[in-house]
């Protein structure tokens, strides 16, 4: 409460001082404002005076103007009268003039007076202005001085106030301090007293507690001892009981032993199982290793496989290349063949021509030039182009079961080939199934003709068997060696029959007659081989186009056998006896030639001699003339 | 062992300047070349460099580079003896640039000084100038010379004087106002200081051409808040275009046309401006406004809701005008200051005012000094003041009042003042 009151007083004091300062400010500033107001008042007064003076001046001027106007009117009037009374005497005129002049002068005088007045007023005003200015400056100086004084005063007052406030605050603070100190001391004293009392109480209590603790400790000692005894007795009882129990536990021990044994057994089995498990684990590991090895191997193999596929591809490429090369070689061969043939033919023609010339010249018998084509065998070489075309045609017809006999190299004409193609149409062949007898006969024929393909041993072994069985076995072995399926057997037989027919057509009547005599239906035994070859070729061609190449080559190889005869025929186009004749004629011609040369030499000698003769004769003549 | 000691015996390790201070010294010395370097410095470093900068540095270098601080203080104190920073928003830089520009304009002689001087300074000043306080404006020098030197020519000159007056013009503010983007206050006085014996009335008045130039200039200056044209012989004719161009000005708050010669029609245009603008302070003291002007102002005042301050000291409003203004206060709720000192008012106005004062609760300051209110008026006012609680200042000096009434009025004012202070104290404490 006291503090609050204090603060209140302080605030009040501050407020009071503030108010005092404000009043002071106001009172002091009133001085200045008063002067301001005085100035304003003076200004107002001045204005009023000015207004009055101005009004006065205005009135004066107006008066003046009216009076002068009157006078001017008078003058004008006079003049007008004068003008009217022209007849008047000059004196009058002069009078009037004088009057006018007087009037003018009065007007001028008046004006001058007014001007003077105004000038005076102006001067007065100027003086006034100057004086007011002076006054103003003085006043301003005074004001400044006053203001400075005021400022000083104000600062002084402020300082005083401040000092007062400060001192007051200090006082308050000191009072408060002392009060607080007193209070503090009092409080402290009270506190200390309380503390002392409390300590005393505590000491007392401590002593009491000590006593209590001692008592409690003794009591607890007793209790502990008693407990100890009890425990000892209990332990002893326990031991006793334990011993008793040990004695009674013997059968239990036996059982336990048994159990133990069992356990051991179980343990051993367990161990074995464990061992097995470990072993198996090891095995598994091994297997794993193996598996890994295998995996690796597989990987390698897969690599190898990829290699292999690459190789296959390579092989295919090489194959195609080979095919290509084969075709190219064949073409080149053909070209070379044709070229050489051409050349040789040419040569042969020339030889024939020479022969004819020789025979004509030497023997005089004009022999007709023999036709080359008549002399020559037909060329065993068919132009390659047609062949390839046909192959292509074949490929188109490959579906038909009866295969054309295009590959028969003995055939020369394309017409026959076409015929064959048409005649070999499947259904026809199917319908004209050969009867059993004919087939059997054919088989026998085949066996007999083809037994060179079989080994001698087998033949010997087969010899004692019945012919029918023999044929069966032989046929099987032959078919096996030839690579023909048994299903194709009927086809073969059919082919053979057809072949025979064809052969007959080709070779003409003479052959037919001879063949017909032996057997009308069956193929000639000598032709069997050829037929079989052609069949095989056909078959292989049909079965696999991959074997085409080899077949082509086969065709060529077989071709070459005929080639020799052909070339021989070409070489022997001039017969032997004719060559001999030529030789003999050469010899005789040579002899003739020698004779002729001798003759020519002799004629030369003769000529020489003739010349000598003539010279000699001339010499003789000269001599003679001399 | 040899120890090398510097030859200077005064040398000691303590005296060796730190590298940073050396750098600062270097930067201060070469600030013209290394402007970027200075810009990158921290504000603390900039402040520490400022005392070292040379005052002879060209303005175009320092204007935007050096922030407000010691450097500008030094600049100001070097140029002017008295530097009251409190009038410049406590900014030395602003003070420097404002006074610099003021000096340039005050010493600008039209037709003689090149406009380039000011145009060069404008871009440097424009960011810092908020107020222009022009205390003099020079005229072309030709006229003084002729007028002064040979009196014989004076008569001949008189015939041409009218035309010359028309032609003569002060500094054109168009360019300056357009350029100064932060300008808020413009104080103009069309006069010449220390003209001495060359005095001529034409030196102390605004011309028509100036008015025209100003109207154009004000249109360009959109930030202007305070306009003050004092002691410039503005009459009704010149007043009208000026005020008309200010009518739609976006920011003008305070207008001061005191110490001019504005009459009724001028007062009417002022009233027009009041009705259309947002003026808060209007000072038209020491003019020649009469009854009709006062009536026009009073009419606006009764409707206006922005004006807070009206000073009509030393006019000739007279009783009729005073009555009109007093009646206008009945409807007004914004005006807090009214000065009607020296207006030829009498007790009639005082009686009307006393009626108004009993109701009005906004007016705080009233000045009726230098009016002959008389005892009747004083009594009426004293009675009115018993009921008024807002008026804290009422000047009734030089009003021919009797002491008792004046004392009672002052007592009432004093009470009001005390109440106001208490309120203030309470507010402060909160």
PDB file of C-alpha atoms in Angstrom, chain A residues 379-570:
ATOM      1  CA  UNK A 379      26.990 -86.070-131.146  1.00  0.00           C
ATOM      2  CA  UNK A 380      26.528 -87.644-127.766  1.00  0.00           C
ATOM      3  CA  UNK A 381      26.265 -84.240-126.264  1.00  0.00           C
ATOM      4  CA  UNK A 382      22.972 -82.600-125.924  1.00  0.00           C
ATOM      5  CA  UNK A 383      22.999 -78.899-125.524  1.00  0.00           C
ATOM      6  CA  UNK A 384      22.861 -77.993-121.833  1.00  0.00           C
ATOM      7  CA  UNK A 385      20.166 -75.435-122.152  1.00  0.00           C
ATOM      8  CA  UNK A 386      17.469 -77.814-123.180  1.00  0.00           C
ATOM      9  CA  UNK A 387      18.438 -80.111-120.409  1.00  0.00           C
ATOM     10  CA  UNK A 388      18.059 -77.469-117.736  1.00  0.00           C
ATOM     11  CA  UNK A 389      14.738 -76.498-119.174  1.00  0.00           C
ATOM     12  CA  UNK A 390      13.589 -80.014-118.951  1.00  0.00           C
ATOM     13  CA  UNK A 391      14.810 -80.307-115.429  1.00  0.00           C
ATOM     14  CA  UNK A 392      12.695 -77.381-114.605  1.00  0.00           C
ATOM     15  CA  UNK A 393       9.762 -78.937-116.322  1.00  0.00           C
ATOM     16  CA  UNK A 394      10.385 -82.048-114.309  1.00  0.00           C
ATOM     17  CA  UNK A 395      10.281 -80.147-111.129  1.00  0.00           C
ATOM     18  CA  UNK A 396       6.901 -78.922-112.066  1.00  0.00           C
ATOM     19  CA  UNK A 397       5.703 -82.392-112.750  1.00  0.00           C
ATOM     20  CA  UNK A 398       7.260 -83.912-109.719  1.00  0.00           C
ATOM     21  CA  UNK A 399       3.897 -84.679-108.166  1.00  0.00           C
ATOM     22  CA  UNK A 400       2.925 -87.158-110.780  1.00  0.00           C
ATOM     23  CA  UNK A 401       3.876 -90.625-109.537  1.00  0.00           C
ATOM     24  CA  UNK A 402       5.054 -91.867-112.893  1.00  0.00           C
ATOM     25  CA  UNK A 403       8.263 -90.128-113.599  1.00  0.00           C
ATOM     26  CA  UNK A 404       9.254 -89.162-117.076  1.00  0.00           C
ATOM     27  CA  UNK A 405      12.222 -90.746-118.616  1.00  0.00           C
ATOM     28  CA  UNK A 406      13.811 -87.546-119.530  1.00  0.00           C
ATOM     29  CA  UNK A 407      17.010 -88.645-118.016  1.00  0.00           C
ATOM     30  CA  UNK A 408      17.435 -91.463-120.395  1.00  0.00           C
ATOM     31  CA  UNK A 409      20.575 -90.459-122.146  1.00  0.00           C
ATOM     32  CA  UNK A 410      20.244 -92.914-124.963  1.00  0.00           C
ATOM     33  CA  UNK A 411      17.280 -90.993-126.238  1.00  0.00           C
ATOM     34  CA  UNK A 412      18.198 -88.227-128.577  1.00  0.00           C
ATOM     35  CA  UNK A 413      15.018 -86.644-129.768  1.00  0.00           C
ATOM     36  CA  UNK A 414      13.001 -84.350-127.677  1.00  0.00           C
ATOM     37  CA  UNK A 415       9.882 -85.714-129.322  1.00  0.00           C
ATOM     38  CA  UNK A 416      10.376 -89.108-127.763  1.00  0.00           C
ATOM     39  CA  UNK A 417      10.882 -87.539-124.406  1.00  0.00           C
ATOM     40  CA  UNK A 418       7.631 -85.708-124.653  1.00  0.00           C
ATOM     41  CA  UNK A 419       5.920 -88.861-125.672  1.00  0.00           C
ATOM     42  CA  UNK A 420       7.341 -90.596-122.710  1.00  0.00           C
ATOM     43  CA  UNK A 421       6.153 -87.889-120.461  1.00  0.00           C
ATOM     44  CA  UNK A 422       2.655 -88.300-121.766  1.00  0.00           C
ATOM     45  CA  UNK A 423       2.638 -92.039-121.813  1.00  0.00           C
ATOM     46  CA  UNK A 424       3.870 -92.246-118.262  1.00  0.00           C
ATOM     47  CA  UNK A 425       0.844 -90.632-116.789  1.00  0.00           C
ATOM     48  CA  UNK A 426      -0.042 -92.310-113.510  1.00  0.00           C
ATOM     49  CA  UNK A 427      -3.559 -93.538-114.019  1.00  0.00           C
ATOM     50  CA  UNK A 428      -2.657 -95.302-117.223  1.00  0.00           C
ATOM     51  CA  UNK A 429       0.088 -97.127-115.476  1.00  0.00           C
ATOM     52  CA  UNK A 430      -2.157 -97.915-112.620  1.00  0.00           C
ATOM     53  CA  UNK A 431      -4.810 -99.406-114.840  1.00  0.00           C
ATOM     54  CA  UNK A 432      -2.512-101.477-116.899  1.00  0.00           C
ATOM     55  CA  UNK A 433      -1.324-103.535-114.075  1.00  0.00           C
ATOM     56  CA  UNK A 434       0.833-106.280-115.219  1.00  0.00           C
ATOM     57  CA  UNK A 435      -0.268-109.674-114.508  1.00  0.00           C
ATOM     58  CA  UNK A 436       1.445-111.831-111.944  1.00  0.00           C
ATOM     59  CA  UNK A 437       3.290-114.006-114.357  1.00  0.00           C
ATOM     60  CA  UNK A 438       4.896-111.215-116.121  1.00  0.00           C
ATOM     61  CA  UNK A 439       6.012-109.695-112.884  1.00  0.00           C
ATOM     62  CA  UNK A 440       7.546-112.883-111.707  1.00  0.00           C
ATOM     63  CA  UNK A 441       9.301-113.329-114.947  1.00  0.00           C
ATOM     64  CA  UNK A 442      10.643-109.878-114.714  1.00  0.00           C
ATOM     65  CA  UNK A 443      11.862-110.487-111.218  1.00  0.00           C
ATOM     66  CA  UNK A 444      13.671-113.561-112.283  1.00  0.00           C
ATOM     67  CA  UNK A 445      15.205-111.743-115.139  1.00  0.00           C
ATOM     68  CA  UNK A 446      16.320-108.993-112.819  1.00  0.00           C
ATOM     69  CA  UNK A 447      17.826-111.453-110.445  1.00  0.00           C
ATOM     70  CA  UNK A 448      19.675-113.264-113.130  1.00  0.00           C
ATOM     71  CA  UNK A 449      20.983-110.179-114.765  1.00  0.00           C
ATOM     72  CA  UNK A 450      21.895-108.363-111.663  1.00  0.00           C
ATOM     73  CA  UNK A 451      23.516-111.047-109.638  1.00  0.00           C
ATOM     74  CA  UNK A 452      26.894-109.563-110.365  1.00  0.00           C
ATOM     75  CA  UNK A 453      25.948-106.980-107.808  1.00  0.00           C
ATOM     76  CA  UNK A 454      25.827-109.642-105.122  1.00  0.00           C
ATOM     77  CA  UNK A 455      28.755-111.199-103.450  1.00  0.00           C
ATOM     78  CA  UNK A 456      29.900-114.569-104.673  1.00  0.00           C
ATOM     79  CA  UNK A 457      29.556-116.041-101.221  1.00  0.00           C
ATOM     80  CA  UNK A 458      25.939-115.225-100.991  1.00  0.00           C
ATOM     81  CA  UNK A 459      25.365-116.676-104.413  1.00  0.00           C
ATOM     82  CA  UNK A 460      26.994-119.827-103.360  1.00  0.00           C
ATOM     83  CA  UNK A 461      24.953-119.994-100.238  1.00  0.00           C
ATOM     84  CA  UNK A 462      21.828-119.379-102.231  1.00  0.00           C
ATOM     85  CA  UNK A 463      22.599-121.944-104.873  1.00  0.00           C
ATOM     86  CA  UNK A 464      21.052-124.920-103.125  1.00  0.00           C
ATOM     87  CA  UNK A 465      17.833-123.093-102.494  1.00  0.00           C
ATOM     88  CA  UNK A 466      14.733-123.331-104.587  1.00  0.00           C
ATOM     89  CA  UNK A 467      14.708-120.875-107.437  1.00  0.00           C
ATOM     90  CA  UNK A 468      11.714-119.042-106.147  1.00  0.00           C
ATOM     91  CA  UNK A 469      13.315-118.520-102.791  1.00  0.00           C
ATOM     92  CA  UNK A 470      16.519-117.661-104.522  1.00  0.00           C
ATOM     93  CA  UNK A 471      14.859-114.982-106.501  1.00  0.00           C
ATOM     94  CA  UNK A 472      13.172-113.596-103.361  1.00  0.00           C
ATOM     95  CA  UNK A 473      16.433-113.323-101.464  1.00  0.00           C
ATOM     96  CA  UNK A 474      18.315-112.060-104.447  1.00  0.00           C
ATOM     97  CA  UNK A 475      15.730-109.501-105.195  1.00  0.00           C
ATOM     98  CA  UNK A 476      15.846-108.272-101.606  1.00  0.00           C
ATOM     99  CA  UNK A 477      19.620-107.983-101.606  1.00  0.00           C
ATOM    100  CA  UNK A 478      19.676-106.364-105.044  1.00  0.00           C
ATOM    101  CA  UNK A 479      17.054-103.884-104.074  1.00  0.00           C
ATOM    102  CA  UNK A 480      18.958-103.198-100.943  1.00  0.00           C
ATOM    103  CA  UNK A 481      22.201-102.598-102.798  1.00  0.00           C
ATOM    104  CA  UNK A 482      20.466-100.463-105.366  1.00  0.00           C
ATOM    105  CA  UNK A 483      18.736 -98.455-102.606  1.00  0.00           C
ATOM    106  CA  UNK A 484      15.278 -99.112-103.992  1.00  0.00           C
ATOM    107  CA  UNK A 485      12.337 -99.485-101.710  1.00  0.00           C
ATOM    108  CA  UNK A 486      10.239-102.597-102.141  1.00  0.00           C
ATOM    109  CA  UNK A 487       7.274-100.441-102.666  1.00  0.00           C
ATOM    110  CA  UNK A 488       8.869 -99.205-105.805  1.00  0.00           C
ATOM    111  CA  UNK A 489       9.201-102.698-107.229  1.00  0.00           C
ATOM    112  CA  UNK A 490       6.007-102.594-109.255  1.00  0.00           C
ATOM    113  CA  UNK A 491       7.133 -99.269-110.628  1.00  0.00           C
ATOM    114  CA  UNK A 492      10.438-100.816-111.643  1.00  0.00           C
ATOM    115  CA  UNK A 493       8.796-103.634-113.452  1.00  0.00           C
ATOM    116  CA  UNK A 494       6.500-101.299-115.183  1.00  0.00           C
ATOM    117  CA  UNK A 495       9.385 -99.144-116.135  1.00  0.00           C
ATOM    118  CA  UNK A 496      11.224-102.072-117.571  1.00  0.00           C
ATOM    119  CA  UNK A 497       8.273-102.981-119.726  1.00  0.00           C
ATOM    120  CA  UNK A 498       7.947 -99.475-120.927  1.00  0.00           C
ATOM    121  CA  UNK A 499      11.616 -99.235-121.575  1.00  0.00           C
ATOM    122  CA  UNK A 500      11.475-102.214-123.719  1.00  0.00           C
ATOM    123  CA  UNK A 501       8.658-100.758-125.756  1.00  0.00           C
ATOM    124  CA  UNK A 502      10.528 -97.604-126.207  1.00  0.00           C
ATOM    125  CA  UNK A 503      13.680 -99.379-127.162  1.00  0.00           C
ATOM    126  CA  UNK A 504      11.766-101.237-129.722  1.00  0.00           C
ATOM    127  CA  UNK A 505      10.421 -98.123-131.262  1.00  0.00           C
ATOM    128  CA  UNK A 506      13.818 -96.609-131.345  1.00  0.00           C
ATOM    129  CA  UNK A 507      15.891 -99.313-132.725  1.00  0.00           C
ATOM    130  CA  UNK A 508      13.452-100.062-135.412  1.00  0.00           C
ATOM    131  CA  UNK A 509      12.034-103.165-137.023  1.00  0.00           C
ATOM    132  CA  UNK A 510      15.126-105.295-137.104  1.00  0.00           C
ATOM    133  CA  UNK A 511      15.641-105.211-133.425  1.00  0.00           C
ATOM    134  CA  UNK A 512      12.048-105.753-132.794  1.00  0.00           C
ATOM    135  CA  UNK A 513      11.989-108.868-134.731  1.00  0.00           C
ATOM    136  CA  UNK A 514      14.847-110.372-132.802  1.00  0.00           C
ATOM    137  CA  UNK A 515      13.453-109.301-129.444  1.00  0.00           C
ATOM    138  CA  UNK A 516      10.003-110.411-130.304  1.00  0.00           C
ATOM    139  CA  UNK A 517      11.283-113.836-131.090  1.00  0.00           C
ATOM    140  CA  UNK A 518      12.553-114.367-127.555  1.00  0.00           C
ATOM    141  CA  UNK A 519       9.723-112.794-125.620  1.00  0.00           C
ATOM    142  CA  UNK A 520       7.201-110.340-126.639  1.00  0.00           C
ATOM    143  CA  UNK A 521       6.440-109.075-123.223  1.00  0.00           C
ATOM    144  CA  UNK A 522       9.677-109.092-121.463  1.00  0.00           C
ATOM    145  CA  UNK A 523      12.609-106.834-121.882  1.00  0.00           C
ATOM    146  CA  UNK A 524      15.701-108.064-123.475  1.00  0.00           C
ATOM    147  CA  UNK A 525      18.163-109.356-120.836  1.00  0.00           C
ATOM    148  CA  UNK A 526      20.948-107.211-122.348  1.00  0.00           C
ATOM    149  CA  UNK A 527      18.944-104.081-121.918  1.00  0.00           C
ATOM    150  CA  UNK A 528      18.070-104.746-118.320  1.00  0.00           C
ATOM    151  CA  UNK A 529      21.160-103.131-116.985  1.00  0.00           C
ATOM    152  CA  UNK A 530      20.685 -99.938-118.951  1.00  0.00           C
ATOM    153  CA  UNK A 531      17.069 -99.800-117.989  1.00  0.00           C
ATOM    154  CA  UNK A 532      17.856-100.356-114.397  1.00  0.00           C
ATOM    155  CA  UNK A 533      20.458 -97.609-114.436  1.00  0.00           C
ATOM    156  CA  UNK A 534      18.061 -95.165-115.959  1.00  0.00           C
ATOM    157  CA  UNK A 535      15.420 -96.149-113.475  1.00  0.00           C
ATOM    158  CA  UNK A 536      17.762 -95.708-110.601  1.00  0.00           C
ATOM    159  CA  UNK A 537      18.771 -92.341-111.843  1.00  0.00           C
ATOM    160  CA  UNK A 538      15.209 -91.320-112.182  1.00  0.00           C
ATOM    161  CA  UNK A 539      14.361 -92.670-108.815  1.00  0.00           C
ATOM    162  CA  UNK A 540      17.207 -90.913-107.091  1.00  0.00           C
ATOM    163  CA  UNK A 541      16.344 -87.720-108.880  1.00  0.00           C
ATOM    164  CA  UNK A 542      12.844 -87.950-107.665  1.00  0.00           C
ATOM    165  CA  UNK A 543      13.671 -88.999-104.163  1.00  0.00           C
ATOM    166  CA  UNK A 544      16.108 -86.244-103.453  1.00  0.00           C
ATOM    167  CA  UNK A 545      16.911 -83.169-105.325  1.00  0.00           C
ATOM    168  CA  UNK A 546      20.052 -82.908-103.284  1.00  0.00           C
ATOM    169  CA  UNK A 547      21.496 -85.819-105.218  1.00  0.00           C
ATOM    170  CA  UNK A 548      21.021 -83.925-108.409  1.00  0.00           C
ATOM    171  CA  UNK A 549      24.565 -82.749-108.500  1.00  0.00           C
ATOM    172  CA  UNK A 550      26.118 -86.124-108.200  1.00  0.00           C
ATOM    173  CA  UNK A 551      23.649 -87.382-110.758  1.00  0.00           C
ATOM    174  CA  UNK A 552      24.724 -84.630-113.126  1.00  0.00           C
ATOM    175  CA  UNK A 553      28.251 -85.621-112.690  1.00  0.00           C
ATOM    176  CA  UNK A 554      27.283 -89.200-113.138  1.00  0.00           C
ATOM    177  CA  UNK A 555      25.684 -88.259-116.395  1.00  0.00           C
ATOM    178  CA  UNK A 556      28.853 -86.674-117.552  1.00  0.00           C
ATOM    179  CA  UNK A 557      31.014 -89.551-116.539  1.00  0.00           C
ATOM    180  CA  UNK A 558      28.846 -91.883-118.463  1.00  0.00           C
ATOM    181  CA  UNK A 559      28.817 -89.498-121.311  1.00  0.00           C
ATOM    182  CA  UNK A 560      32.567 -89.643-121.661  1.00  0.00           C
ATOM    183  CA  UNK A 561      32.440 -93.371-122.582  1.00  0.00           C
ATOM    184  CA  UNK A 562      30.569 -92.482-125.736  1.00  0.00           C
ATOM    185  CA  UNK A 563      32.648 -89.489-126.327  1.00  0.00           C
ATOM    186  CA  UNK A 564      35.718 -91.559-127.167  1.00  0.00           C
ATOM    187  CA  UNK A 565      33.917 -93.264-130.057  1.00  0.00           C
ATOM    188  CA  UNK A 566      32.606 -89.981-131.234  1.00  0.00           C
ATOM    189  CA  UNK A 567      35.956 -88.334-131.191  1.00  0.00           C
ATOM    190  CA  UNK A 568      37.468 -91.398-132.823  1.00  0.00           C
ATOM    191  CA  UNK A 569      34.926 -91.231-135.566  1.00  0.00           C
ATOM    192  CA  UNK A 570      35.836 -87.602-135.959  1.00  0.00           C
TER     193      UNK A 570
END
